[in-house]
Short mmCIF file of C-alpha atoms in Angstrom, two decimals:
data_model
loop_
_atom_site.label_atom_id
_atom_site.label_comp_id
_atom_site.label_asym_id
_atom_site.label_seq_id
_atom_site.Cartn_x
_atom_site.Cartn_y
_atom_site.Cartn_z
CA ARG A 1 -9.33 55.25 -28.70
CA ILE A 2 -9.23 51.91 -29.64
CA PRO A 3 -7.21 51.52 -33.15
CA PHE A 4 -8.54 48.39 -33.79
CA ALA A 5 -11.81 49.26 -32.97
CA GLY A 6 -14.14 47.61 -35.81
CA VAL A 7 -12.27 44.75 -37.35
CA GLU A 8 -14.14 41.50 -38.24
CA ILE A 9 -13.51 38.26 -36.45
CA VAL A 10 -14.32 35.51 -39.34
CA ASN A 11 -14.62 32.02 -38.71
CA PHE A 12 -12.20 30.97 -41.80
CA PHE A 13 -8.36 31.10 -42.51
CA PRO A 14 -7.25 31.01 -46.23
CA ALA A 15 -6.19 27.94 -47.56
CA GLY A 16 -2.75 26.96 -48.58
CA SER A 17 0.24 28.38 -46.68
CA CYS A 18 0.89 31.35 -44.72
CA VAL A 19 3.26 33.36 -42.82
CA GLY A 20 4.13 33.71 -39.28
CA PHE A 21 5.57 36.10 -36.73
CA VAL A 22 6.74 35.20 -33.09
CA ASP A 23 6.75 37.82 -30.50
CA PRO A 24 8.41 35.77 -27.45
CA SER A 25 8.26 36.29 -23.64
CA HIS A 26 11.69 36.33 -22.20
CA GLU A 27 11.27 34.53 -19.20
CA GLY A 28 7.53 34.44 -19.04
CA ALA A 29 6.84 38.07 -17.58
CA ASP A 30 4.42 38.75 -19.93
CA TYR A 31 2.91 36.54 -23.12
CA THR A 32 4.70 34.95 -26.16
CA ALA A 33 2.40 35.87 -29.05
CA MET A 34 2.37 34.43 -32.57
CA ALA A 35 0.35 35.82 -35.43
CA ILE A 36 0.11 34.23 -38.84
CA GLY A 37 -1.82 35.44 -42.19
CA ALA A 38 -2.54 35.41 -45.71
CA MET A 39 -4.03 37.21 -48.15
CA ASN A 40 -7.93 36.48 -49.10
CA PHE A 41 -8.79 38.45 -51.96
CA ASP A 42 -8.26 42.11 -50.78
CA ASN A 43 -8.12 41.47 -47.15
CA PHE A 44 -5.74 40.10 -45.00
CA VAL A 45 -6.87 36.96 -42.45
CA ALA A 46 -4.61 36.91 -39.20
CA ALA A 47 -4.97 34.21 -36.86
CA GLY A 48 -2.93 34.46 -33.78
CA PHE A 49 -2.14 32.74 -30.38
CA ALA A 50 -1.04 34.24 -27.04
CA TRP A 51 0.32 32.33 -24.36
CA PRO A 52 1.00 33.43 -20.88
CA LYS A 53 4.55 31.91 -20.85
CA ALA A 54 8.09 32.33 -22.41
CA TRP A 55 8.91 31.35 -25.77
CA ASP A 56 10.84 27.95 -24.46
CA ASP A 57 8.07 27.11 -22.80
CA CYS A 58 5.96 27.96 -26.33
CA VAL A 59 8.29 25.46 -28.49
CA GLU A 60 5.29 22.76 -29.21
CA ASP A 61 2.53 24.83 -29.49
CA ILE A 62 4.58 26.90 -31.84
CA GLY A 63 5.20 23.82 -33.77
CA ARG A 64 1.54 22.56 -33.76
CA VAL A 65 0.28 26.09 -35.23
CA CYS A 66 3.10 25.92 -38.12
CA MET A 67 2.00 22.41 -38.91
CA ALA A 68 -1.92 23.08 -38.60
CA TYR A 69 -1.87 26.24 -40.38
CA HIS A 70 0.66 25.12 -43.08
CA VAL A 71 3.24 28.37 -42.23
CA ALA A 72 5.76 27.82 -44.91
CA LYS A 73 7.95 30.71 -42.92
CA PHE A 74 7.84 32.77 -39.89
CA ALA A 75 10.05 35.32 -38.24
CA PHE A 76 11.19 35.27 -34.95
CA GLU A 77 12.01 38.80 -33.08
CA THR A 78 15.39 38.11 -31.36
CA ASN A 79 15.55 41.60 -29.40
CA GLY A 80 15.69 40.02 -25.88
CA VAL A 81 16.37 36.65 -26.62
CA GLY A 82 19.28 36.31 -29.03
CA LYS A 83 19.65 33.61 -32.02
CA HIS A 84 19.36 30.65 -29.70
CA PRO A 85 15.39 30.27 -30.96
CA VAL A 86 16.14 30.89 -34.48
CA VAL A 87 19.03 28.39 -34.78
CA MET A 88 16.80 26.02 -32.59
CA PHE A 89 13.96 26.24 -34.88
CA ARG A 90 16.17 25.60 -38.02
CA LYS A 91 17.90 22.80 -36.52
CA ASN A 92 14.31 21.00 -36.37
CA GLY A 93 13.52 22.05 -39.66
CA ALA A 94 11.89 25.30 -39.26
CA ASN A 95 12.03 27.72 -41.95
CA VAL A 96 12.36 30.59 -39.52
CA ALA A 97 13.98 34.05 -40.29
CA GLU A 98 15.99 36.21 -37.63
CA TRP A 99 14.02 39.78 -37.19
CA ARG A 100 14.83 43.07 -34.75
CA SER A 101 12.15 45.49 -34.43
CA ASP A 102 13.92 48.86 -34.09
CA THR A 103 10.81 50.98 -34.42
CA ASN A 104 8.40 52.57 -31.76
CA LYS A 105 6.31 49.48 -30.44
CA HIS A 106 3.14 51.72 -30.55
CA GLY A 107 3.82 53.63 -34.23
CA ARG A 108 4.11 49.85 -35.69
CA ILE A 109 1.06 48.94 -34.20
CA LEU A 110 -0.81 51.94 -35.50
CA ASN A 111 0.25 51.66 -38.82
CA ALA A 112 -0.91 47.92 -38.75
CA ALA A 113 -3.94 49.56 -37.55
CA SER A 114 -4.36 51.80 -40.52
CA PHE A 115 -4.78 48.62 -42.70
CA LYS A 116 -7.83 47.83 -40.46
CA GLY A 117 -10.35 48.05 -43.36
CA HIS A 118 -8.60 45.08 -45.08
CA LEU A 119 -7.79 43.14 -41.83
CA LYS A 120 -9.72 40.29 -40.64
CA LEU A 121 -9.17 38.24 -37.33
CA ALA A 122 -9.71 34.31 -37.82
CA SER A 123 -11.45 32.61 -34.80
CA TYR A 124 -11.20 29.28 -36.54
CA LEU A 125 -8.79 26.77 -35.64
CA PRO A 126 -8.32 23.78 -37.41
CA PRO A 127 -9.17 20.23 -36.20
CA GLU A 128 -5.39 19.29 -34.74
CA LEU A 129 -6.23 22.49 -32.44
CA GLN A 130 -9.18 22.39 -31.28
CA ASN A 131 -8.73 22.10 -27.68
CA PRO A 132 -9.29 24.64 -24.81
CA ALA A 133 -5.45 25.44 -24.36
CA PHE A 134 -5.49 26.54 -27.98
CA ARG A 135 -9.00 28.41 -27.96
CA GLN A 136 -8.07 30.28 -25.24
CA ALA A 137 -4.75 31.57 -26.62
CA GLN A 138 -6.50 32.42 -29.80
CA GLN A 139 -9.18 34.53 -27.69
CA THR A 140 -6.58 36.00 -25.66
CA PHE A 141 -4.72 37.30 -28.75
CA ASN A 142 -7.69 38.64 -30.46
CA ASN A 143 -8.59 40.35 -27.07
CA MET A 144 -5.27 42.02 -26.76
CA VAL A 145 -5.57 43.45 -30.65
CA LEU A 146 -9.37 44.41 -30.35
CA GLU A 147 -9.17 46.26 -26.93
CA TYR A 148 -5.57 47.50 -27.66
CA GLU A 149 -4.85 51.11 -26.47
CA TYR A 150 -1.82 53.14 -26.03
CA LYS A 151 0.11 51.99 -22.81
CA ALA A 152 -1.98 48.63 -22.49
CA GLU A 153 -0.71 46.15 -19.83
CA HIS A 154 -0.68 43.50 -22.53
CA ASP A 155 0.75 44.56 -26.42
CA ASP A 156 2.22 41.69 -27.28
CA ALA A 157 -0.39 40.43 -29.51
CA PRO A 158 -0.97 43.64 -31.68
CA ASP A 159 2.99 44.32 -31.82
CA ALA A 160 3.12 40.42 -33.37
CA LEU A 161 0.54 41.32 -35.72
CA ALA A 162 2.03 44.77 -36.41
CA ASN A 163 6.03 43.07 -37.47
CA LEU A 164 3.88 40.11 -39.29
CA MET A 165 2.38 42.77 -41.47
CA MET A 166 5.86 44.93 -41.71
CA TYR A 167 7.70 41.07 -42.08
CA LEU A 168 5.03 40.97 -45.51
CA GLY A 169 5.55 44.48 -46.24
CA LEU A 170 1.55 45.30 -46.02
CA VAL A 171 2.65 48.29 -43.86
CA LYS A 172 5.86 50.27 -43.61
CA LYS A 173 8.26 50.21 -40.73
#
């Protein structure tokens, strides 16, 4: 069974500021995923990006997403990478929080999927991100979420989305 089956993809993202979450790849063996989201009436609209590289190779990409979508604050998962990324982003002026995931990954993804009746994935890209690299990273993110199933080879995008939803209090830990 695919938990996010039927989640609608929309071609908009709510105006104003939003909040984000980064699930880093430590050495590039998997994906660095960034989920951002905001409420739109009774729906949570999420946009995301999954880059097949280590987090420290995504610093510029993360910064561009933050600027283009007006990310007011984001959390960075520090489990495998320590506090260095948080300190580095803060030095560069980002409003970033440290986040340690301490729950079962599949469980938190299923908790996020229980919210799917109010979840929309965005395919909208702001003009400053409209290029093939960001389009591919967004498509990879959306595909990872929509095709997620237990023991999927790549679960970085749905995990980033689930952690974002927990960070915002939309779903419980």
